[in-house]
Amino acid sequence: MRISKEEFEIINVLKENEKISFEDLVEKCKLNKDLVERLLQNLKLKNLIEIEIEEKKVFSLSQEGKKYLEEGLPERKVLELISKGITNAGELSTKYKNAEIGIIWLKNNRLISIIRGEIQLSESAIEYLNKKMPKEIFLEELKFEKNEEDIKEGEKEILAEFIKRKIVEEKIIKKRFIKLTEFAKNQEFEVEEEITVLTSEILKKGLWKNKKFKKYELVSAGRIYPGKIHFYNRILNEVRKFLISLGFQEFKGKIIECNFWNCDALFMPSRHVARDIHDIYYIDTDKEAEIDEEIFENVKESHLGKFSKGWEYFDEKLAKKYILRSHNTAISARVLYKISKKEVKIPLKMFAIDRVFRPDTIDAKHFVEFDQLEGIIVDKDLNFSNLLYILKELVKIFGSEEVKFKPAYFPFTEPSVEVFVKIGNKYIEVGGAGIFREEVTKPFNIDLPVLAWGIGIGRLVMLKTGINDIRDIMSQNIDILRNM
Amino acid sequence: MPTFEFDLQKIKKELEIDNNEKIIEIIESFKPEVEEISDNKIKITITSDRIDLFFEEGFLKAIKDFVFGGSIKKIEMENSNVKVYYSSKVRCREFFSCFVVKNVSMNESLLRKIIEFQEILHKYVGRNRKLVAIGIHDLDKIKGKIFYREALPNEKMIPLTYENEMTLKEILEITDKGKEYRNLIYEPYPAIYDEESIISFPPILNSEKTKLTVNTKNIFVDITGIDKRSVDIVTKILIYFFSFFGTPQKVYLNEKEFPEIDNEIIRIKRSEVNKILGLELELEEIKRLLEKMGYEVITLNEEDIDVIIPYYRVDILHKRDVIEDIAIAYGYNNFELKELRTITIGKIHEREEFENKIREILIGMKFLEVITPTLINQKILEKAKVKDKPTKLLNPVSEEYSVLRNYLFPSLLLFLSKNTSKEYPQNIFEIGYIVRDLEEYRSLAIALCYDKANLSEMISVLEELFRNLKINFELKESNLEFFIEGRQAYIISNNKIIGFLGEIHPEILTNFEIFIPTIIAEINISLLI
């Protein structure tokens, strides 16, 4: 039988070994792994080899198991507490939250008995006070994966217990073994001059002429993991492009911000509820931020009532405190400052997409940091109807033109509006906007109406990706990133 | 923003509308938000500016005005002849206000309503009694004149719901309210007296002696606080509230009539309203819209309008607030959208442009981009043997996110440590914020993580990256604790250290339980732009 040179090499290895694993075969025949893969497919088609798949069980620790490995099993904790003289089951539970688990398993293992709530140790339990229990030794051994065949007879019971307690996870690994068929064993082989791998040399010397090309099977050479931009940044960049197409210019501010730009310059009263430690992260420092004195005075006067009734109070020390930016309107405030210093020209349409921080309790809808999209428009003769128009344009990014507006309250805009778009058969809130109050713009000597808007990025990402838990945006699972 | 449950049937009756959809539409077009609606109840969230809607009667008046047009609920306060004195400033709660309500027809449900409203104001305006606290007393149980002044900790009062006298100090130590609010005051304490004894210990408790009962006919209200404006608006809102159930009256405060409650006037121009809103409203139309929102209007000529602001509209600071109400009455969804003709050139920020370029090059070299939080657990930085102390937060919600990272690579190690069961190679990078000495920077960290990964390969990556960015760099041996000695270097450009690279020390890999060789490079890209 005529076969290719490479196939011949594989057959030779197989002749020397009754049965060989794929990995060993690759090593012995000194061929590239992907090539061997293809050759095996060919040989199988010619009925020269058989491929057997053997399954192997492997055991490893679950997250919980790793925790126990670090902190000790509840049984150990319970034994420790008992040795300190706490023998009442109820009292144990108050001292240690997993006491109940520990007690159940000590009891199941017949190491303790409970009589009217009082725990009594068996003889072996007394011994284990100063000695590791077999299951503890086994737990340590499981730090790295363990094959099924490496589990000793005495460990099987413990393993069963650990699986039941979800301390251990089992995984099935498939391994391929290759052997010659009976048919192959009775064959005589000779090498056929067939081109398997087309090389530069073959091309240069024209050696391919009058030769046969080996047929390839239509199978992949294995999975490729491409380099990829993070899906979240991909969406943020799409949003940037969209805004640029509408003529908006991107600005940056600071994440290490001070209260002044985050709140005071936006006419949020010093004693506003949203300035509480529950809404803004304060930085642990005694340093005070430096702020342009003239603007600082102007803003202070605005709070004290220069342009309206005001808040009749201004806390200078609070204004200078360092915080983490809690909303990107702080960037808009810094842009107002740039306008006042003539560093930025009017007409202006600006936006910012960047990170903000909030001390929220973490759940599917809240995370301690996320991104916000905000912007302002400054020009002569702008009005509320223009704002509603541009809002309708902006929310087209949600893929819907059905828009509804609703009155709203923000401390820094008046009139204020919330915008809803129809997605499916429901209107969902996707942003807020308004015209900056005169108490906000006057301290910067800006006499024009400034239209301010914000769009919910989180909503957009959820719609575009199907993610419904905000924590998944910063997913720490590499497979999610590979597949997104 | 607080949520309230109101009687739906009452609203339907007042508005003469039976359709739920229609009711929701009216309420929402006017600012509050409907959360839930059932047969008899409607749950409504009211924005924090409209305190005058925080009770059923106030809410009903406003939506009735909105539907039928309305007028201001008038107030003319007579003097009750009650005499109140506050001679010296009370240091820890400086601002004081009070008034009297006569002829209240008290019953169980009103008593409950009063206490509920008091608690709502405490919570949402008083910021849990810190800014303002309210005491409500049976006026007829007060003996003679009333005084607000400082008290010594050993002075005594029978606190509400108790039988025996306690010193003020004991009240703070024993009673629940005392324990809850004692951090709001310090010695000498604030106290309100009549000619016999202490009747109120703000912001903690009233006395048992002057407590309200179903038999109460006349009421004395005290308001104390640390914020002048909050004391002022709570006084106005409470007078408004009680005007639905009795006759609010003034007192003699330090021999002067108090409080003086007036409806202020704000003058607006027709042209100004139209300019801000982008409408072309006639004077009569503006007048009609303002009346829907509960204002009264005096038109002076074709252009000027005097708007009388009800004293209970404590949210009106500026004429712009009145103009918003005109827009609300007009209906946001009735606006004709006017094209914005501002022509400007759009532009991405140079930092983003630069970072996108880096991303593109690294992705070409098969690196996967990751995003991890800027906030991190200090223990992770310690695990990575980062020596410099990070910037800490004063009020973290959890230890996991309690400091700002000062290096980016520990975040990558943390990421890799969570993916040890996944397939390798895990070659990743991140561009993110780091913070050092209150200064923020953008940092790039790259990790090669697979069996037999080595330093030379990372050097190749950096060479390719910098070649594409057209930046020159050189390497200089370093001695950083998180890398293996002799397998690490500083990255230097323009005579400045801009970063470092090296093979992560096995001790650190073991700390993170990453049992795969890992090579790291980190570059402060803020130094490159």
Coordinates of N, CA and C in Angstrom, one line a residue, chain A residues 144 224-230 232-233 237 240 244 247-256 267 271-273 276-277 280-285 287 307-313 322 324-325 347-349 351 354-355 357 359-360 362 367-369 377 379 381-386 388-390 392 404-409 414-418 435-439 451 474-479 481-482, chain B residues 28-33 47-49 127 131 226-229 232 236 264 275-279 316-318 320-321 323-324 327-328 332-333 335-340 342-349 351-352 356 359 363 366-375 391-398 401 404 411 414-415 418-426 428-429 433 435 437-440 442 513 515:
Chain A
F144 N -4.0 20.6 44.4 CA -3.8 20.5 42.9 C -4.8 19.3 42.5
I224 N -8.4 29.0 17.9 CA -7.6 30.1 17.9 C -8.2 31.1 18.9
Y225 N -7.5 31.7 19.8 CA -8.0 32.8 20.6 C -7.5 34.1 20.1
P226 N -8.4 34.9 19.4 CA -7.9 36.1 18.8 C -7.7 37.2 19.9
G227 N -6.8 38.1 19.5 CA -6.8 39.3 20.4 C -8.0 40.1 20.1
K228 N -8.6 40.8 21.2 CA -9.8 41.5 21.0 C -9.9 42.7 21.8
I229 N -10.5 43.7 21.3 CA -10.8 44.9 22.1 C -12.0 44.5 23.0
H230 N -12.0 45.0 24.2 CA -13.0 44.6 25.2 C -14.4 45.1 24.7
Y232 N -16.9 46.2 25.9 CA -17.4 47.5 26.5 C -16.8 48.7 25.9
N233 N -15.4 48.6 25.7 CA -14.7 49.7 25.0 C -15.2 49.8 23.6
N237 N -16.6 53.2 22.1 CA -16.1 53.9 20.9 C -17.1 54.1 19.8
R240 N -18.8 57.2 20.9 CA -18.0 58.3 20.6 C -18.2 58.7 19.1
I244 N -19.5 62.2 17.7 CA -18.7 63.0 16.8 C -19.4 63.3 15.5
G247 N -21.3 66.3 15.7 CA -20.5 67.5 15.9 C -20.1 67.8 17.3
F248 N -20.1 66.8 18.2 CA -19.7 67.0 19.6 C -18.2 66.7 19.7
Q249 N -17.6 67.5 20.6 CA -16.2 67.4 20.9 C -16.0 66.7 22.2
E250 N -15.1 65.8 22.3 CA -14.9 65.1 23.6 C -14.0 65.8 24.5
F251 N -14.3 65.9 25.8 CA -13.5 66.5 26.9 C -13.2 65.5 28.0
K252 N -12.2 65.8 28.7 CA -11.8 65.0 29.9 C -11.8 65.9 31.1
G253 N -12.0 65.2 32.3 CA -11.9 66.0 33.5 C -10.9 65.2 34.4
K254 N -11.3 65.0 35.7 CA -10.5 64.3 36.6 C -11.3 63.3 37.4
I255 N -10.8 62.1 37.7 CA -11.5 61.3 38.6 C -11.2 61.6 40.1
I256 N -10.0 62.1 40.3 CA -9.7 62.6 41.7 C -10.1 64.1 41.6
F267 N -24.3 74.2 41.8 CA -25.3 74.8 42.6 C -26.0 73.7 43.5
R271 N -25.5 71.4 52.0 CA -26.1 70.4 52.8 C -27.0 69.5 52.0
H272 N -26.8 69.3 50.7 CA -27.6 68.5 49.9 C -27.4 67.0 50.3
V273 N -28.5 66.3 50.2 CA -28.5 64.9 50.6 C -27.5 64.0 49.8
D276 N -23.8 63.4 50.8 CA -23.6 62.5 52.0 C -22.5 61.4 51.7
I277 N -22.0 60.9 52.7 CA -21.0 59.8 52.5 C -21.6 58.6 51.9
I280 N -21.2 59.8 47.8 CA -19.9 60.3 47.2 C -18.8 59.6 48.0
Y281 N -17.8 59.1 47.3 CA -16.6 58.6 48.0 C -15.7 59.8 48.4
Y282 N -15.4 59.9 49.6 CA -14.4 60.9 50.1 C -13.0 60.2 50.2
I283 N -12.0 61.0 49.8 CA -10.6 60.5 49.9 C -10.0 60.8 51.2
D284 N -9.3 59.8 51.7 CA -8.7 59.9 53.1 C -7.4 60.8 53.0
T285 N -7.6 62.1 53.1 CA -6.5 63.0 53.0 C -6.9 64.3 53.7
K287 N -5.4 67.1 52.7 CA -5.1 68.1 51.8 C -6.4 68.7 51.2
F307 N -27.8 85.5 42.8 CA -28.6 85.5 41.6 C -30.0 85.0 41.8
S308 N -30.3 84.6 43.0 CA -31.7 84.1 43.3 C -31.8 84.0 44.8
K309 N -32.8 83.3 45.3 CA -32.8 83.3 46.8 C -31.6 82.5 47.4
G310 N -31.1 81.5 46.6 CA -29.9 80.8 47.0 C -30.2 79.9 48.2
W311 N -29.1 79.4 48.7 CA -29.3 78.4 49.8 C -29.0 79.0 51.2
E312 N -28.5 80.2 51.2 CA -28.2 81.0 52.4 C -27.1 80.3 53.2
Y313 N -26.3 79.5 52.6 CA -25.2 78.8 53.3 C -24.2 78.3 52.3
Y322 N -11.3 66.6 48.8 CA -11.1 65.7 47.7 C -12.1 64.5 47.7
L324 N -14.0 61.3 44.9 CA -14.0 60.6 43.6 C -15.2 61.2 42.8
R325 N -14.9 61.6 41.6 CA -16.0 62.1 40.7 C -17.2 61.2 40.8
P347 N -19.5 78.9 19.4 CA -20.4 77.8 19.9 C -19.6 76.5 20.2
L348 N -20.2 75.8 21.2 CA -19.6 74.6 21.6 C -20.6 73.5 21.8
K349 N -20.2 72.3 21.3 CA -21.0 71.1 21.7 C -20.0 70.1 22.2
F351 N -18.9 66.6 24.8 CA -19.4 65.4 25.6 C -18.2 64.8 26.3
D354 N -16.7 58.9 30.6 CA -15.6 58.5 31.5 C -16.2 57.9 32.8
R355 N -15.2 57.5 33.6 CA -15.5 56.8 34.8 C -16.0 57.6 36.0
F357 N -17.7 57.2 40.2 CA -17.6 56.3 41.4 C -18.8 56.6 42.4
P359 N -20.5 55.1 46.2 CA -20.5 54.1 47.3 C -21.8 53.3 47.4
D360 N -22.2 52.7 46.3 CA -23.5 51.9 46.3 C -23.2 50.5 46.8
I362 N -23.3 46.8 46.3 CA -23.2 46.2 45.0 C -24.3 45.1 44.8
F367 N -22.9 49.1 40.8 CA -21.5 48.7 41.1 C -20.8 50.0 41.5
V368 N -19.6 49.9 42.2 CA -19.0 51.0 42.8 C -18.3 52.0 41.8
E369 N -18.1 51.5 40.5 CA -17.7 52.4 39.5 C -18.3 52.0 38.1
I377 N -24.2 72.0 25.4 CA -24.3 72.8 24.2 C -24.4 74.2 24.5
D379 N -24.5 78.1 22.9 CA -24.6 78.9 21.7 C -25.6 80.0 22.0
D381 N -29.1 82.0 21.6 CA -30.5 81.8 21.3 C -30.9 80.3 21.4
L382 N -30.3 79.5 22.3 CA -30.7 78.1 22.4 C -31.9 78.1 23.4
N383 N -32.8 77.2 23.2 CA -34.0 77.1 24.0 C -34.4 75.6 24.3
F384 N -35.4 75.5 25.1 CA -35.9 74.2 25.6 C -36.3 73.3 24.4
S385 N -36.9 73.9 23.4 CA -37.4 73.1 22.2 C -36.2 72.6 21.5
N386 N -35.1 73.3 21.4 CA -33.8 72.8 20.8 C -33.3 71.6 21.6
L388 N -35.0 69.5 23.5 CA -35.8 68.3 23.2 C -35.5 67.7 21.8
Y389 N -35.2 68.6 20.9 CA -34.8 68.1 19.5 C -33.5 67.3 19.6
I390 N -32.5 67.9 20.3 CA -31.2 67.2 20.3 C -31.3 65.9 21.1
K392 N -33.8 64.0 21.2 CA -34.4 63.0 20.4 C -33.4 62.4 19.4
K404 N -40.5 59.9 24.5 CA -41.5 60.6 25.4 C -40.6 61.4 26.4
F405 N -41.1 62.6 26.7 CA -40.5 63.4 27.7 C -41.3 63.6 29.0
K406 N -40.6 63.7 30.1 CA -41.3 63.9 31.4 C -40.6 64.9 32.2
P407 N -41.3 65.7 32.9 CA -40.6 66.7 33.8 C -39.8 65.9 34.9
A408 N -38.7 66.6 35.3 CA -37.8 65.9 36.3 C -37.2 67.0 37.2
Y409 N -36.5 66.5 38.1 CA -35.8 67.5 39.0 C -34.3 67.1 39.1
E414 N -32.9 73.8 35.0 CA -34.3 74.2 35.2 C -34.6 74.9 33.9
P415 N -35.5 74.5 33.1 CA -36.3 73.3 33.2 C -35.5 72.1 33.1
S416 N -36.0 71.0 33.7 CA -35.3 69.7 33.7 C -36.3 68.7 33.0
V417 N -35.7 67.7 32.4 CA -36.5 66.7 31.6 C -35.9 65.3 31.7
E418 N -36.7 64.3 31.7 CA -36.2 63.0 31.6 C -36.7 62.5 30.2
I435 N -31.8 72.9 31.0 CA -31.0 74.1 30.8 C -30.3 74.4 32.1
F436 N -29.0 74.6 32.1 CA -28.3 74.9 33.4 C -29.0 76.2 34.0
R437 N -29.1 76.1 35.3 CA -29.7 77.3 36.1 C -28.8 78.5 35.9
E438 N -29.3 79.6 36.0 CA -28.5 80.8 36.0 C -27.5 80.8 37.2
E439 N -27.9 80.2 38.3 CA -27.1 80.2 39.5 C -25.8 79.3 39.1
L451 N -27.4 74.2 27.3 CA -28.2 72.9 27.4 C -27.3 71.8 27.9
M474 N -17.6 44.4 33.9 CA -16.2 44.2 34.2 C -15.9 42.7 34.5
S475 N -16.4 41.9 33.7 CA -16.3 40.4 33.9 C -14.9 40.0 34.1
Q476 N -14.6 39.2 35.1 CA -13.3 38.7 35.3 C -13.2 37.2 34.7
N477 N -14.1 36.9 33.9 CA -14.1 35.5 33.3 C -13.6 35.6 31.9
I478 N -12.4 35.1 31.6 CA -11.7 35.2 30.3 C -12.6 34.7 29.2
D479 N -13.3 33.6 29.5 CA -14.1 33.0 28.4 C -15.2 33.9 27.9
L481 N -15.0 37.1 27.8 CA -14.4 38.1 27.0 C -14.0 37.5 25.6
R482 N -13.6 36.2 25.6 CA -13.2 35.6 24.4 C -14.4 35.4 23.5
Chain B
E28 N -48.0 62.1 35.8 CA -46.7 62.1 35.3 C -46.3 63.3 34.5
S29 N -47.4 63.9 33.8 CA -47.0 65.0 33.0 C -46.7 66.2 33.9
F30 N -46.9 66.0 35.2 CA -46.8 67.2 36.0 C -45.6 67.1 37.0
K31 N -44.9 66.0 37.0 CA -43.6 65.7 37.6 C -43.4 64.5 38.5
P32 N -44.4 64.2 39.4 CA -44.2 63.0 40.2 C -44.3 61.8 39.3
E33 N -43.9 60.6 39.8 CA -43.9 59.4 39.0 C -44.7 58.4 39.7
T47 N -40.5 64.2 43.5 CA -39.2 64.7 43.5 C -38.9 65.6 44.7
S48 N -37.7 65.6 45.2 CA -37.4 66.2 46.5 C -37.6 67.7 46.5
D49 N -37.7 68.4 45.4 CA -38.0 69.8 45.4 C -39.4 70.2 45.9
R127 N -32.8 65.8 57.0 CA -31.7 64.8 56.9 C -31.6 64.1 58.2
L131 N -30.5 68.7 60.2 CA -30.7 70.1 59.8 C -31.9 70.7 60.5
I226 N -30.0 73.6 62.4 CA -28.7 74.2 62.2 C -28.6 74.9 60.8
D227 N -29.7 74.7 60.0 CA -29.6 75.4 58.7 C -30.8 76.3 58.6
K228 N -30.5 77.6 58.4 CA -31.5 78.6 58.4 C -32.6 78.4 57.4
R229 N -32.2 78.1 56.2 CA -33.2 77.9 55.1 C -34.1 76.7 55.4
D232 N -36.6 77.6 57.9 CA -37.6 78.5 57.3 C -38.6 77.7 56.4
K236 N -42.8 77.1 56.8 CA -43.8 77.4 55.8 C -44.6 76.2 55.4
E264 N -44.6 85.8 47.9 CA -43.7 86.8 47.2 C -44.1 86.9 45.7
K275 N -38.4 83.0 24.9 CA -37.0 82.8 24.4 C -36.4 81.5 25.1
I276 N -36.7 81.3 26.3 CA -36.1 80.1 27.0 C -36.8 78.9 26.5
L277 N -38.1 78.9 26.3 CA -38.8 77.7 26.0 C -38.9 77.4 24.5
G278 N -38.6 78.5 23.7 CA -38.7 78.3 22.2 C -40.2 78.2 21.8
L279 N -41.1 78.9 22.5 CA -42.5 78.9 22.2 C -42.9 80.4 21.8
I316 N -39.3 77.5 44.7 CA -39.1 78.5 43.7 C -38.0 79.5 44.2
L317 N -36.8 79.5 43.6 CA -35.7 80.3 44.0 C -35.5 81.4 43.0
H318 N -36.0 81.2 41.8 CA -35.6 82.1 40.6 C -36.7 82.0 39.6
R320 N -36.6 81.3 36.7 CA -36.5 80.1 35.8 C -37.3 79.0 36.3
D321 N -37.5 78.9 37.7 CA -38.3 77.8 38.2 C -39.8 78.0 37.8
I323 N -40.7 79.5 35.1 CA -40.7 79.2 33.6 C -40.8 77.7 33.4
E324 N -40.1 76.9 34.2 CA -40.2 75.5 34.1 C -41.7 75.1 34.3
A327 N -43.6 75.5 31.3 CA -43.4 74.4 30.3 C -44.1 73.1 30.7
I328 N -44.1 72.8 32.0 CA -44.8 71.6 32.5 C -46.3 71.7 32.2
Y332 N -44.7 68.8 28.2 CA -43.4 68.6 27.5 C -43.6 67.9 26.2
N333 N -44.6 67.0 26.1 CA -44.8 66.2 24.9 C -45.6 67.0 23.8
F335 N -44.5 70.0 22.9 CA -43.5 71.0 22.3 C -43.3 70.6 20.8
E336 N -43.1 71.6 20.0 CA -42.7 71.3 18.6 C -41.2 71.3 18.7
L337 N -40.5 70.2 18.3 CA -39.1 70.2 18.4 C -38.4 71.0 17.4
K338 N -37.6 72.0 17.8 CA -37.0 72.9 16.9 C -35.5 72.5 16.6
E339 N -35.2 72.4 15.4 CA -33.9 71.9 15.0 C -32.8 72.7 15.6
L340 N -31.8 72.1 16.1 CA -30.6 72.8 16.7 C -29.7 73.1 15.5
T342 N -26.7 74.7 15.6 CA -25.4 75.0 16.0 C -24.4 74.1 15.3
I343 N -23.6 74.7 14.5 CA -22.6 73.9 13.7 C -21.3 73.9 14.3
T344 N -20.8 72.7 14.7 CA -19.5 72.5 15.3 C -18.9 71.3 14.7
I345 N -17.6 71.2 14.9 CA -16.8 70.0 14.4 C -16.6 69.0 15.5
G346 N -17.0 67.8 15.3 CA -16.8 66.8 16.3 C -15.4 66.3 16.4
K347 N -15.0 65.9 17.6 CA -13.6 65.5 17.7 C -13.5 64.5 18.9
I348 N -12.7 63.5 18.7 CA -12.4 62.6 19.8 C -11.3 63.1 20.6
H349 N -11.3 62.9 21.9 CA -10.2 63.4 22.8 C -8.9 62.7 22.4
R351 N -6.5 61.7 24.1 CA -6.1 60.6 24.9 C -6.8 59.3 24.4
E352 N -8.0 59.4 24.1 CA -8.8 58.2 23.6 C -8.2 57.7 22.3
N356 N -6.6 54.1 21.8 CA -7.2 53.2 20.7 C -6.1 52.7 19.8
R359 N -4.4 50.0 21.7 CA -5.3 48.8 21.6 C -5.1 48.0 20.3
I363 N -3.8 44.2 20.0 CA -4.8 43.2 19.5 C -4.2 42.5 18.3
K366 N -2.3 39.6 19.2 CA -3.2 38.6 19.8 C -3.4 38.8 21.3
F367 N -3.3 40.0 21.8 CA -3.6 40.2 23.2 C -5.1 40.5 23.4
L368 N -5.6 40.0 24.5 CA -7.1 40.2 24.8 C -7.2 41.3 25.8
E369 N -8.1 42.3 25.5 CA -8.2 43.4 26.4 C -9.1 43.0 27.5
V370 N -8.8 43.4 28.8 CA -9.6 43.2 29.9 C -9.9 44.6 30.6
I371 N -11.0 44.6 31.4 CA -11.3 45.8 32.2 C -11.5 45.4 33.6
T372 N -10.8 46.0 34.5 CA -10.9 45.6 35.9 C -11.2 46.9 36.7
P373 N -11.8 46.9 37.9 CA -12.1 48.1 38.6 C -10.8 48.8 39.1
T374 N -11.0 50.2 39.1 CA -9.9 51.0 39.6 C -9.8 50.9 41.2
L375 N -10.9 50.7 41.8 CA -10.9 50.4 43.2 C -10.5 49.0 43.5
T391 N -3.8 55.4 47.7 CA -4.7 56.4 48.2 C -6.0 55.6 48.7
K392 N -6.4 56.0 49.9 CA -7.5 55.3 50.5 C -8.8 56.1 50.5
L393 N -9.9 55.3 50.5 CA -11.2 56.0 50.6 C -11.6 56.1 52.1
L394 N -12.3 57.2 52.4 CA -12.7 57.4 53.8 C -14.0 56.5 54.1
N395 N -14.8 56.3 53.1 CA -16.1 55.6 53.3 C -16.3 54.5 52.3
P396 N -15.4 53.5 52.3 CA -15.6 52.4 51.3 C -16.9 51.6 51.7
V397 N -17.5 51.0 50.7 CA -18.6 50.1 51.1 C -18.2 48.7 51.4
S398 N -17.0 48.3 50.8 CA -16.5 47.0 51.2 C -15.0 47.0 51.0
Y401 N -13.2 47.0 47.6 CA -13.0 48.2 46.8 C -12.7 49.4 47.7
L404 N -7.5 53.1 46.0 CA -7.3 53.3 44.5 C -6.0 52.6 44.2
S411 N -4.0 44.2 39.3 CA -5.3 43.9 38.8 C -5.3 42.7 37.7
L414 N -4.7 39.5 39.5 CA -6.0 39.1 40.1 C -6.9 38.5 39.1
F415 N -6.9 39.1 37.9 CA -7.7 38.5 36.8 C -7.2 37.1 36.4
K418 N -8.2 34.3 38.6 CA -9.6 33.8 38.6 C -9.8 33.0 37.4
N419 N -8.8 32.8 36.5 CA -9.0 32.0 35.3 C -8.1 30.9 35.1
T420 N -7.6 30.3 36.3 CA -6.5 29.3 36.2 C -7.1 28.0 35.6
S421 N -8.4 27.9 35.6 CA -9.0 26.6 35.1 C -9.3 26.8 33.6
K422 N -9.1 28.0 33.0 CA -9.4 28.2 31.6 C -8.1 27.9 30.7
E423 N -8.3 27.8 29.4 CA -7.3 27.5 28.5 C -6.2 28.6 28.4
Y424 N -5.0 28.2 28.3 CA -3.8 29.1 28.0 C -3.4 29.0 26.6
P425 N -2.7 30.0 26.0 CA -2.2 31.1 26.6 C -3.2 32.2 27.0
Q426 N -3.0 32.9 28.1 CA -3.8 34.0 28.5 C -3.0 35.3 28.5
I428 N -3.0 39.0 28.0 CA -4.0 40.1 28.2 C -3.4 41.4 28.4
F429 N -4.2 42.5 28.3 CA -3.7 43.8 28.6 C -4.9 44.7 29.1
Y433 N -7.1 53.5 34.9 CA -6.6 54.6 35.8 C -5.7 54.0 36.9
V435 N -3.7 55.8 40.6 CA -3.6 57.0 41.3 C -2.4 57.0 42.3
D437 N -0.4 59.7 45.0 CA -0.3 61.0 45.6 C -1.4 62.0 45.1
L438 N -2.6 61.5 45.0 CA -3.8 62.3 44.6 C -3.7 62.7 43.1
E439 N -2.7 62.2 42.4 CA -2.7 62.5 40.9 C -3.1 61.2 40.2
E440 N -3.9 61.4 39.2 CA -4.3 60.2 38.4 C -3.5 60.1 37.1
R442 N -3.1 57.4 33.4 CA -3.5 56.3 32.6 C -2.4 55.3 32.5
E513 N -1.9 32.1 43.4 CA -2.2 30.7 42.9 C -2.2 30.6 41.4
F515 N -0.1 29.1 38.7 CA 1.0 28.2 38.6 C 1.5 28.1 37.1

